[in-house]
PDB file of C-alpha atoms in Angstrom:
ATOM      1  CA  MET A  20      -0.196  -0.025   0.089  1.00 44.00           C
ATOM      2  CA  SER A  21       2.621   2.438   0.980  1.00 44.00           C
ATOM      3  CA  ARG A  22       4.643   1.482  -2.206  1.00 46.00           C
ATOM      4  CA  ALA A  23       1.551   2.112  -4.488  1.00 47.00           C
ATOM      5  CA  LEU A  24       0.532   5.605  -3.085  1.00 44.00           C
ATOM      6  CA  PRO A  25       3.716   7.225  -4.504  1.00 46.00           C
ATOM      7  CA  LYS A  26       3.172   5.626  -7.945  1.00 46.00           C
ATOM      8  CA  TYR A  27      -0.243   7.061  -8.267  1.00 42.00           C
ATOM      9  CA  ASN A  28       0.854  10.383  -6.921  1.00 45.00           C
ATOM     10  CA  LYS A  29       3.413  10.572  -9.707  1.00 44.00           C
ATOM     11  CA  ARG A  30       0.956   9.693 -12.437  1.00 44.00           C
ATOM     12  CA  ARG A  31      -1.382  12.174 -11.319  1.00 45.00           C
ATOM     13  CA  VAL A  32       1.253  14.770 -11.225  1.00 43.00           C
ATOM     14  CA  GLY A  33       2.602  13.564 -14.665  1.00 45.00           C
ATOM     15  CA  LEU A  34      -1.229  13.942 -16.387  1.00 40.00           C
ATOM     16  CA  ALA A  35      -1.583  17.319 -14.595  1.00 43.00           C
ATOM     17  CA  GLY A  36       1.660  18.551 -15.917  1.00 45.00           C
ATOM     18  CA  GLY A  37       0.818  17.167 -19.308  1.00 45.00           C
ATOM     19  CA  ALA A  38      -2.442  18.953 -19.445  1.00 43.00           C
ATOM     20  CA  ALA A  39      -0.779  22.233 -18.267  1.00 41.00           C
ATOM     21  CA  ALA A  40       1.744  21.865 -21.073  1.00 42.00           C
ATOM     22  CA  VAL A  41      -0.997  21.289 -23.570  1.00 38.00           C
ATOM     23  CA  ALA A  42      -2.797  24.387 -22.485  1.00 40.00           C
ATOM     24  CA  LEU A  43       0.277  26.506 -22.372  1.00 38.00           C
ATOM     25  CA  THR A  44       1.240  25.377 -26.021  1.00 40.00           C
ATOM     26  CA  GLY A  45      -2.466  26.239 -27.437  1.00 41.00           C
ATOM     27  CA  ALA A  46      -1.983  29.524 -25.558  1.00 37.00           C
ATOM     28  CA  VAL A  47       1.197  30.377 -27.346  1.00 35.00           C
ATOM     29  CA  ILE A  48      -0.332  29.022 -30.884  1.00 37.00           C
ATOM     30  CA  ALA A  49      -3.162  31.278 -30.396  1.00 36.00           C
ATOM     31  CA  GLY A  50      -1.297  34.448 -29.075  1.00 38.00           C
ATOM     32  CA  THR A  51       1.126  33.854 -32.040  1.00 35.00           C
ATOM     33  CA  ALA A  52      -1.591  33.509 -34.603  1.00 34.00           C
ATOM     34  CA  LEU A  53      -3.476  36.741 -32.855  1.00 33.00           C
ATOM     35  CA  ALA A  54       0.038  38.500 -32.923  1.00 35.00           C
ATOM     36  CA  GLY A  55       0.617  37.476 -36.637  1.00 36.00           C
ATOM     37  CA  GLU A  56      -2.992  38.803 -37.604  1.00 34.00           C
ATOM     38  CA  SER A  57      -2.497  42.123 -35.821  1.00 34.00           C
ATOM     39  CA  SER A  58       1.128  42.903 -37.450  1.00 33.00           C
ATOM     40  CA  GLU A  59      -0.212  41.637 -41.149  1.00 36.00           C
ATOM     41  CA  GLY A  60      -3.628  42.678 -41.552  1.00 36.00           C
ATOM     42  CA  GLY A  61      -5.136  44.607 -38.458  1.00 35.00           C
ATOM     43  CA  GLY A  62      -2.125  46.601 -37.647  1.00 35.00           C
ATOM     44  CA  ALA A  63      -2.627  49.368 -39.849  1.00 30.00           C
ATOM     45  CA  ASP A  64      -6.166  49.566 -39.435  1.00 31.00           C
ATOM     46  CA  ALA A  65      -5.955  49.691 -35.587  1.00 28.00           C
ATOM     47  CA  ARG A  66      -3.468  52.813 -36.202  1.00 30.00           C
ATOM     48  CA  THR A  67      -5.982  54.272 -38.670  1.00 31.00           C
ATOM     49  CA  LEU A  68      -8.847  53.996 -36.104  1.00 36.00           C
ATOM     50  CA  ALA A  69      -6.746  55.340 -33.448  1.00 40.00           C
ATOM     51  CA  GLY A  70      -5.764  58.481 -35.429  1.00 61.00           C
ATOM     52  CA  PRO A  71      -7.292  59.129 -38.766  1.00 76.00           C
ATOM     53  CA  GLY A  72      -5.848  62.608 -38.994  1.00 87.00           C
ATOM     54  CA  THR A  73      -7.252  66.312 -38.817  1.00 92.00           C
ATOM     55  CA  ILE A  74      -8.885  68.615 -41.557  1.00 93.00           C
ATOM     56  CA  SER A  75      -6.891  71.654 -41.616  1.00 92.00           C
ATOM     57  CA  CYS A  76      -8.389  74.762 -43.575  1.00 95.00           C
ATOM     58  CA  PRO A  77      -6.919  78.504 -44.138  1.00 94.00           C
ATOM     59  CA  ASP A  78      -8.600  80.964 -41.884  1.00 95.00           C
ATOM     60  CA  VAL A  79     -10.724  83.335 -43.879  1.00 95.00           C
ATOM     61  CA  ALA A  80     -11.788  85.654 -40.892  1.00 94.00           C
ATOM     62  CA  SER A  81      -8.086  86.943 -40.741  1.00 94.00           C
ATOM     63  CA  ARG A  82      -7.928  87.708 -44.619  1.00 93.00           C
ATOM     64  CA  LEU A  83     -11.012  89.862 -44.732  1.00 95.00           C
ATOM     65  CA  PRO A  84     -10.963  93.542 -45.211  1.00 94.00           C
ATOM     66  CA  ALA A  85     -12.817  96.178 -43.221  1.00 94.00           C
ATOM     67  CA  ILE A  86     -16.708  94.809 -42.883  1.00 95.00           C
ATOM     68  CA  PRO A  87     -19.412  97.090 -43.492  1.00 93.00           C
ATOM     69  CA  ALA A  88     -21.980  97.383 -41.085  1.00 94.00           C
ATOM     70  CA  SER A  89     -24.525  96.547 -43.325  1.00 93.00           C
ATOM     71  CA  ALA A  90     -22.835  92.849 -44.308  1.00 92.00           C
ATOM     72  CA  GLN A  91     -21.390  92.120 -40.757  1.00 94.00           C
ATOM     73  CA  ASP A  92     -24.391  89.739 -39.876  1.00 94.00           C
ATOM     74  CA  GLU A  93     -24.237  87.848 -43.183  1.00 92.00           C
ATOM     75  CA  VAL A  94     -20.426  87.868 -42.809  1.00 94.00           C
ATOM     76  CA  THR A  95     -20.531  86.395 -39.379  1.00 95.00           C
ATOM     77  CA  ARG A  96     -22.970  83.977 -40.301  1.00 93.00           C
ATOM     78  CA  ASN A  97     -21.053  82.472 -43.143  1.00 93.00           C
ATOM     79  CA  LEU A  98     -17.825  82.359 -41.019  1.00 95.00           C
ATOM     80  CA  ALA A  99     -19.958  80.209 -38.644  1.00 95.00           C
ATOM     81  CA  GLN A 100     -20.856  78.231 -41.427  1.00 92.00           C
ATOM     82  CA  LEU A 101     -17.069  77.438 -42.383  1.00 95.00           C
ATOM     83  CA  ASP A 102     -16.294  76.320 -39.006  1.00 94.00           C
ATOM     84  CA  GLN A 103     -19.487  73.881 -38.940  1.00 93.00           C
ATOM     85  CA  GLN A 104     -18.331  72.693 -42.333  1.00 92.00           C
ATOM     86  CA  VAL A 105     -15.221  71.756 -41.246  1.00 94.00           C
ATOM     87  CA  ALA A 106     -16.500  70.174 -37.940  1.00 93.00           C
ATOM     88  CA  GLU A 107     -18.593  68.086 -39.887  1.00 91.00           C
ATOM     89  CA  ALA A 108     -15.757  67.018 -42.226  1.00 91.00           C
ATOM     90  CA  ASN A 109     -13.677  66.001 -39.210  1.00 91.00           C
ATOM     91  CA  LYS A 110     -16.579  63.874 -37.930  1.00 90.00           C
ATOM     92  CA  ARG A 111     -17.219  62.127 -41.284  1.00 87.00           C
ATOM     93  CA  LEU A 112     -13.235  61.572 -41.243  1.00 87.00           C
ATOM     94  CA  VAL A 113     -13.512  59.571 -38.195  1.00 88.00           C
ATOM     95  CA  ASP A 114     -16.997  58.046 -38.936  1.00 85.00           C
ATOM     96  CA  THR A 115     -15.619  56.571 -42.447  1.00 83.00           C
ATOM     97  CA  VAL A 116     -12.269  54.956 -41.177  1.00 81.00           C
ATOM     98  CA  GLY A 117     -11.483  52.057 -43.302  1.00 77.00           C
ATOM     99  CA  GLN A 118     -13.721  53.024 -46.206  1.00 76.00           C
ATOM    100  CA  GLY A 119     -13.051  53.343 -49.675  1.00 69.00           C
ATOM    101  CA  GLY A 120     -10.026  53.138 -51.894  1.00 71.00           C
ATOM    102  CA  PRO A 121      -6.572  55.313 -51.615  1.00 74.00           C
ATOM    103  CA  ASN A 122      -8.526  58.498 -52.737  1.00 79.00           C
ATOM    104  CA  PHE A 123     -11.337  57.995 -50.372  1.00 82.00           C
ATOM    105  CA  VAL A 124     -10.568  61.165 -48.173  1.00 86.00           C
ATOM    106  CA  GLN A 125     -10.088  63.168 -51.202  1.00 86.00           C
ATOM    107  CA  ASN A 126     -12.908  62.413 -53.072  1.00 82.00           C
ATOM    108  CA  ALA A 127     -15.622  61.888 -50.339  1.00 84.00           C
ATOM    109  CA  ILE A 128     -14.411  64.597 -47.742  1.00 88.00           C
ATOM    110  CA  LEU A 129     -11.901  67.111 -48.940  1.00 90.00           C
ATOM    111  CA  GLY A 130     -13.415  67.621 -52.397  1.00 87.00           C
ATOM    112  CA  PRO A 131     -16.813  68.446 -51.034  1.00 87.00           C
ATOM    113  CA  LEU A 132     -15.491  70.351 -48.224  1.00 91.00           C
ATOM    114  CA  GLU A 133     -13.624  72.648 -50.645  1.00 89.00           C
ATOM    115  CA  ASP A 134     -17.117  72.966 -52.878  1.00 87.00           C
ATOM    116  CA  LYS A 135     -18.979  73.980 -49.839  1.00 89.00           C
ATOM    117  CA  ARG A 136     -16.280  76.567 -48.603  1.00 93.00           C
ATOM    118  CA  THR A 137     -15.983  77.969 -52.257  1.00 89.00           C
ATOM    119  CA  ALA A 138     -19.875  78.898 -52.106  1.00 88.00           C
ATOM    120  CA  THR A 139     -19.415  80.250 -48.657  1.00 92.00           C
ATOM    121  CA  VAL A 140     -16.411  82.415 -49.432  1.00 91.00           C
ATOM    122  CA  ASN A 141     -18.265  83.834 -52.273  1.00 87.00           C
ATOM    123  CA  ARG A 142     -21.328  84.473 -50.237  1.00 90.00           C
ATOM    124  CA  ILE A 143     -19.006  86.428 -47.642  1.00 94.00           C
ATOM    125  CA  ALA A 144     -17.503  88.268 -50.595  1.00 91.00           C
ATOM    126  CA  THR A 145     -20.782  89.419 -52.208  1.00 88.00           C
ATOM    127  CA  ALA A 146     -21.998  90.549 -49.107  1.00 91.00           C
ATOM    128  CA  ILE A 147     -19.035  92.775 -48.421  1.00 93.00           C
ATOM    129  CA  GLY A 148     -19.065  94.026 -52.172  1.00 90.00           C
ATOM    130  CA  ARG A 149     -22.502  95.264 -51.769  1.00 90.00           C
ATOM    131  CA  THR A 150     -21.194  98.197 -50.126  1.00 91.00           C
ATOM    132  CA  ALA A 151     -17.676  98.281 -50.515  1.00 92.00           C
ATOM    133  CA  ASP A 152     -14.679  96.672 -52.577  1.00 91.00           C
ATOM    134  CA  ARG A 153     -15.440  93.116 -53.216  1.00 90.00           C
ATOM    135  CA  PRO A 154     -12.370  91.251 -51.628  1.00 90.00           C
ATOM    136  CA  ALA A 155     -10.611  89.247 -54.259  1.00 89.00           C
ATOM    137  CA  GLY A 156      -8.749  85.795 -53.926  1.00 88.00           C
ATOM    138  CA  LEU A 157     -11.092  84.156 -51.043  1.00 91.00           C
ATOM    139  CA  ASP A 158     -11.496  81.224 -53.131  1.00 87.00           C
ATOM    140  CA  SER A 159      -8.011  80.429 -52.698  1.00 91.00           C
ATOM    141  CA  LEU A 160      -8.713  79.853 -49.217  1.00 93.00           C
ATOM    142  CA  ALA A 161     -11.441  77.105 -49.895  1.00 92.00           C
ATOM    143  CA  THR A 162      -8.854  74.174 -50.363  1.00 93.00           C
ATOM    144  CA  CYS A 163      -8.210  72.190 -47.138  1.00 94.00           C
ATOM    145  CA  SER A 164      -5.470  69.409 -46.202  1.00 93.00           C
ATOM    146  CA  LEU A 165      -5.417  66.498 -44.220  1.00 91.00           C
ATOM    147  CA  ASP A 166      -2.997  66.319 -41.499  1.00 85.00           C
ATOM    148  CA  ALA A 167      -2.704  62.485 -41.595  1.00 68.00           C
ATOM    149  CA  GLN A 168      -0.553  62.389 -38.066  1.00 54.00           C
ATOM    150  CA  GLY A 169      -3.761  63.426 -36.365  1.00 42.00           C
ATOM    151  CA  ASP A 170      -2.286  66.596 -34.723  1.00 41.00           C
ATOM    152  CA  PRO A 171      -4.491  69.455 -34.232  1.00 38.00           C
ATOM    153  CA  ALA A 172      -4.863  71.796 -37.215  1.00 41.00           C
ATOM    154  CA  ALA A 173      -3.985  75.278 -37.296  1.00 39.00           C
ATOM    155  CA  PRO A 174      -6.517  78.051 -35.963  1.00 38.00           C
ATOM    156  CA  GLY A 175      -9.279  78.924 -37.998  1.00 43.00           C
ATOM    157  CA  GLN A 176     -11.851  76.781 -39.316  1.00 41.00           C
ATOM    158  CA  GLU A 177     -10.552  73.439 -38.405  1.00 38.00           C
ATOM    159  CA  GLU A 178     -12.238  72.244 -35.331  1.00 37.00           C
ATOM    160  CA  THR A 179     -13.669  68.791 -34.748  1.00 33.00           C
ATOM    161  CA  GLY A 180     -17.439  68.265 -33.978  1.00 34.00           C
ATOM    162  CA  GLY A 181     -20.724  68.097 -35.801  1.00 34.00           C
ATOM    163  CA  ALA A 182     -22.297  65.640 -38.014  1.00 34.00           C
ATOM    164  CA  GLU A 183     -22.272  65.221 -41.520  1.00 36.00           C
ATOM    165  CA  PRO A 184     -24.156  63.911 -44.122  1.00 35.00           C
ATOM    166  CA  SER A 185     -21.757  64.917 -46.860  1.00 37.00           C
ATOM    167  CA  ALA A 186     -20.286  61.998 -49.137  1.00 38.00           C
ATOM    168  CA  PRO A 187     -18.306  61.805 -52.359  1.00 37.00           C
ATOM    169  CA  PRO A 188     -18.318  64.453 -55.097  1.00 38.00           C
ATOM    170  CA  ALA A 189     -18.945  63.614 -58.680  1.00 36.00           C
ATOM    171  CA  GLU A 190     -15.247  63.822 -59.471  1.00 35.00           C
ATOM    172  CA  ASP A 191     -15.091  61.321 -61.966  1.00 35.00           C
ATOM    173  CA  ALA A 192     -14.584  62.393 -65.540  1.00 32.00           C
ATOM    174  CA  GLY A 193     -17.115  61.272 -68.476  1.00 34.00           C
ATOM    175  CA  GLY A 194     -20.745  60.616 -68.711  1.00 34.00           C
ATOM    176  CA  ASP A 195     -23.303  60.901 -71.270  1.00 34.00           C
ATOM    177  CA  ALA A 196     -24.991  64.190 -70.931  1.00 33.00           C
ATOM    178  CA  GLY A 197     -26.131  66.592 -73.744  1.00 35.00           C
ATOM    179  CA  ALA A 198     -25.572  70.201 -74.141  1.00 35.00           C
ATOM    180  CA  GLY A 199     -26.329  72.737 -71.775  1.00 40.00           C
ATOM    181  CA  GLN A 200     -27.668  71.898 -68.380  1.00 42.00           C
ATOM    182  CA  GLY A 201     -31.074  71.501 -69.398  1.00 40.00           C
ATOM    183  CA  GLY A 202     -30.245  69.474 -72.504  1.00 39.00           C
ATOM    184  CA  ASN A 203     -27.766  67.296 -70.208  1.00 38.00           C
ATOM    185  CA  ALA A 204     -30.560  66.370 -67.860  1.00 36.00           C
ATOM    186  CA  GLY A 205     -32.891  65.867 -70.673  1.00 35.00           C
ATOM    187  CA  ALA A 206     -30.283  63.505 -72.614  1.00 33.00           C
ATOM    188  CA  GLY A 207     -30.000  61.652 -69.381  1.00 34.00           C
ATOM    189  CA  GLN A 208     -33.730  61.345 -68.921  1.00 32.00           C
ATOM    190  CA  GLY A 209     -34.236  60.101 -72.289  1.00 34.00           C
ATOM    191  CA  GLY A 210     -31.299  57.773 -72.772  1.00 37.00           C
ATOM    192  CA  ASP A 211     -31.075  56.231 -69.440  1.00 43.00           C
ATOM    193  CA  THR A 212     -30.518  52.639 -69.877  1.00 39.00           C
ATOM    194  CA  SER A 213     -29.176  52.071 -66.328  1.00 52.00           C
ATOM    195  CA  GLY A 214     -32.426  52.213 -64.654  1.00 68.00           C
ATOM    196  CA  VAL A 215     -30.868  54.560 -62.085  1.00 79.00           C
ATOM    197  CA  GLY A 216     -32.333  57.700 -63.460  1.00 87.00           C
ATOM    198  CA  ALA A 217     -30.648  61.021 -64.526  1.00 92.00           C
ATOM    199  CA  ILE A 218     -30.019  64.333 -62.613  1.00 94.00           C
ATOM    200  CA  SER A 219     -31.852  67.559 -63.890  1.00 92.00           C
ATOM    201  CA  CYS A 220     -30.581  70.857 -63.470  1.00 95.00           C
ATOM    202  CA  PRO A 221     -32.097  74.305 -64.169  1.00 95.00           C
ATOM    203  CA  ASP A 222     -30.508  75.921 -67.213  1.00 95.00           C
ATOM    204  CA  VAL A 223     -28.668  78.965 -66.347  1.00 95.00           C
ATOM    205  CA  ALA A 224     -27.761  80.324 -69.835  1.00 94.00           C
ATOM    206  CA  PRO A 225     -31.253  81.524 -70.503  1.00 94.00           C
ATOM    207  CA  GLN A 226     -31.509  83.352 -67.295  1.00 94.00           C
ATOM    208  CA  LEU A 227     -28.536  85.747 -67.959  1.00 95.00           C
ATOM    209  CA  PRO A 228     -28.855  89.267 -68.886  1.00 94.00           C
ATOM    210  CA  ALA A 229     -26.799  90.822 -71.830  1.00 95.00           C
ATOM    211  CA  ILE A 230     -23.382  89.565 -71.056  1.00 95.00           C
ATOM    212  CA  PRO A 231     -20.648  92.427 -71.435  1.00 93.00           C
ATOM    213  CA  ALA A 232     -17.856  91.569 -73.972  1.00 94.00           C
ATOM    214  CA  SER A 233     -15.469  91.712 -71.320  1.00 93.00           C
ATOM    215  CA  ALA A 234     -16.931  89.099 -69.567  1.00 92.00           C
ATOM    216  CA  GLN A 235     -17.976  86.749 -72.252  1.00 94.00           C
ATOM    217  CA  ASP A 236     -15.196  84.349 -71.934  1.00 93.00           C
ATOM    218  CA  GLU A 237     -15.366  83.746 -68.238  1.00 92.00           C
ATOM    219  CA  VAL A 238     -19.106  83.386 -68.500  1.00 94.00           C
ATOM    220  CA  THR A 239     -18.890  80.726 -71.504  1.00 94.00           C
ATOM    221  CA  ARG A 240     -15.887  78.883 -69.659  1.00 92.00           C
ATOM    222  CA  ASN A 241     -18.446  78.711 -66.370  1.00 93.00           C
ATOM    223  CA  LEU A 242     -21.173  77.563 -68.149  1.00 95.00           C
ATOM    224  CA  ALA A 243     -19.093  74.729 -69.599  1.00 93.00           C
ATOM    225  CA  GLN A 244     -18.376  74.027 -66.410  1.00 91.00           C
ATOM    226  CA  LEU A 245     -21.924  73.629 -65.073  1.00 94.00           C
ATOM    227  CA  ASP A 246     -22.334  71.016 -68.129  1.00 94.00           C
ATOM    228  CA  GLN A 247     -19.135  69.009 -66.928  1.00 92.00           C
ATOM    229  CA  GLN A 248     -20.436  68.967 -63.334  1.00 91.00           C
ATOM    230  CA  VAL A 249     -23.802  67.661 -64.376  1.00 93.00           C
ATOM    231  CA  THR A 250     -22.035  65.085 -66.622  1.00 92.00           C
ATOM    232  CA  GLU A 251     -19.754  63.956 -63.886  1.00 90.00           C
ATOM    233  CA  ALA A 252     -22.563  63.590 -61.507  1.00 90.00           C
ATOM    234  CA  ASN A 253     -24.661  61.417 -63.918  1.00 91.00           C
ATOM    235  CA  LYS A 254     -21.695  59.197 -64.470  1.00 89.00           C
ATOM    236  CA  ARG A 255     -21.119  58.784 -60.588  1.00 85.00           C
ATOM    237  CA  LEU A 256     -24.900  58.243 -60.155  1.00 86.00           C
ATOM    238  CA  VAL A 257     -24.384  55.037 -62.725  1.00 87.00           C
ATOM    239  CA  ASP A 258     -21.119  54.137 -60.981  1.00 83.00           C
ATOM    240  CA  THR A 259     -22.357  53.967 -57.451  1.00 82.00           C
ATOM    241  CA  VAL A 260     -25.558  52.059 -57.892  1.00 80.00           C
ATOM    242  CA  GLY A 261     -26.416  49.698 -54.861  1.00 76.00           C
ATOM    243  CA  GLN A 262     -24.225  51.887 -52.572  1.00 75.00           C
ATOM    244  CA  GLY A 263     -25.020  53.794 -49.432  1.00 68.00           C
ATOM    245  CA  GLY A 264     -28.391  54.048 -47.673  1.00 71.00           C
ATOM    246  CA  PRO A 265     -31.830  56.023 -48.692  1.00 76.00           C
ATOM    247  CA  ASN A 266     -29.950  59.323 -48.524  1.00 79.00           C
ATOM    248  CA  PHE A 267     -27.007  58.154 -50.654  1.00 82.00           C
ATOM    249  CA  VAL A 268     -27.830  60.113 -54.108  1.00 85.00           C
ATOM    250  CA  GLN A 269     -28.831  63.270 -52.192  1.00 85.00           C
ATOM    251  CA  ASN A 270     -25.784  63.270 -49.812  1.00 81.00           C
ATOM    252  CA  ALA A 271     -23.201  61.893 -52.078  1.00 83.00           C
ATOM    253  CA  ILE A 272     -24.399  63.420 -55.533  1.00 88.00           C
ATOM    254  CA  LEU A 273     -26.827  66.150 -55.407  1.00 89.00           C
ATOM    255  CA  GLY A 274     -25.460  67.742 -52.465  1.00 86.00           C
ATOM    256  CA  PRO A 275     -21.936  68.169 -53.608  1.00 86.00           C
ATOM    257  CA  LEU A 276     -23.305  69.051 -57.148  1.00 90.00           C
ATOM    258  CA  GLU A 277     -25.171  71.896 -55.832  1.00 88.00           C
ATOM    259  CA  ASP A 278     -22.151  73.030 -53.913  1.00 86.00           C
ATOM    260  CA  LYS A 279     -20.247  72.999 -57.053  1.00 88.00           C
ATOM    261  CA  ARG A 280     -22.919  74.808 -59.085  1.00 92.00           C
ATOM    262  CA  THR A 281     -23.667  77.633 -56.420  1.00 89.00           C
ATOM    263  CA  ALA A 282     -19.891  78.459 -56.684  1.00 88.00           C
ATOM    264  CA  THR A 283     -20.083  78.444 -60.448  1.00 92.00           C
ATOM    265  CA  VAL A 284     -22.799  80.633 -60.911  1.00 91.00           C
ATOM    266  CA  ASN A 285     -21.329  83.115 -58.633  1.00 87.00           C
ATOM    267  CA  ARG A 286     -18.445  83.197 -60.901  1.00 90.00           C
ATOM    268  CA  ILE A 287     -20.725  84.134 -63.442  1.00 94.00           C
ATOM    269  CA  ALA A 288     -22.501  86.735 -61.486  1.00 91.00           C
ATOM    270  CA  THR A 289     -19.160  88.098 -60.469  1.00 88.00           C
ATOM    271  CA  ALA A 290     -18.031  88.083 -64.058  1.00 91.00           C
ATOM    272  CA  ILE A 291     -20.893  90.177 -65.096  1.00 93.00           C
ATOM    273  CA  GLY A 292     -21.017  92.478 -62.052  1.00 90.00           C
ATOM    274  CA  ARG A 293     -17.498  93.935 -63.135  1.00 91.00           C
ATOM    275  CA  THR A 294     -18.944  96.149 -65.855  1.00 91.00           C
ATOM    276  CA  ALA A 295     -22.769  95.747 -65.544  1.00 92.00           C
ATOM    277  CA  ASP A 296     -25.425  95.088 -63.060  1.00 92.00           C
ATOM    278  CA  ARG A 297     -24.667  91.741 -61.066  1.00 91.00           C
ATOM    279  CA  PRO A 298     -27.464  89.627 -61.911  1.00 91.00           C
ATOM    280  CA  ALA A 299     -29.499  88.422 -58.643  1.00 89.00           C
ATOM    281  CA  GLY A 300     -31.176  85.021 -57.703  1.00 89.00           C
ATOM    282  CA  LEU A 301     -28.768  82.845 -59.645  1.00 91.00           C
ATOM    283  CA  ASP A 302     -28.138  80.858 -56.585  1.00 88.00           C
ATOM    284  CA  SER A 303     -31.752  79.551 -56.929  1.00 92.00           C
ATOM    285  CA  LEU A 304     -30.529  77.813 -60.206  1.00 93.00           C
ATOM    286  CA  ALA A 305     -27.982  75.616 -58.210  1.00 92.00           C
ATOM    287  CA  ALA A 306     -30.138  72.884 -56.841  1.00 93.00           C
ATOM    288  CA  CYS A 307     -30.817  69.874 -59.235  1.00 94.00           C
ATOM    289  CA  THR A 308     -33.047  66.907 -58.851  1.00 94.00           C
ATOM    290  CA  LEU A 309     -33.061  62.969 -59.853  1.00 92.00           C
ATOM    291  CA  THR A 310     -35.556  62.021 -62.382  1.00 88.00           C
ATOM    292  CA  LYS A 311     -36.255  58.259 -62.520  1.00 80.00           C
TER     293      LYS A 311
END
């Protein structure tokens, strides 16, 4: 009896040791597999999730001339809108980490943001220009950049926060649009074979007053740009079929298109307004609709 007991104990110790060894080996294998997965595939994503970067934009307020009292409220309101646009873009930057290809941030966030800012700084310039010299060169402050290190952006319109429904602009070239904004939309409605519909926009050219000879080239160039914008939006409409939720077309295509058109019709109005009465109400022609 006294000799059998040690053998039994020895066997129990051996079995326990073997089980522990198996468990330890399994843990090491699992740990190695997880470590490999993190370093090969998940490491970059984890770093991106931790710091997608910050959008930095030029400060507009510091570049403005003296603001007439009659324009102060409108300028203040649009400066606040610039802040909100960047706040929304920074939120979208965080919310869309890992989405899209290498150009996603440029096409889906920075591009639409530039369009929004262009339209807003044009409104600021117009407000000041009603009773004083219209400030020139504000368009150059519309472009923003991404600080991919996640460092805080420079002072100005570059704080984080807000919520953004914005999405990719219609940057793709090509498409099948006809001549003129109206013809463009009409061609899309008549010749659409994709079943996604076509984008229809008000025709700007017939709404213009007599165009001074000095403004003719600039107006013609911007009218052509309106055509191209709708062409690109119609192509994007086809290329993105099935993407996003119920508001995708509005947020990703029609919204950015309206921002582009607002900036373009403002350039047309400014070109005419240099030597003649500046046409009013062109902004109302910027919004487009989807026709199925």
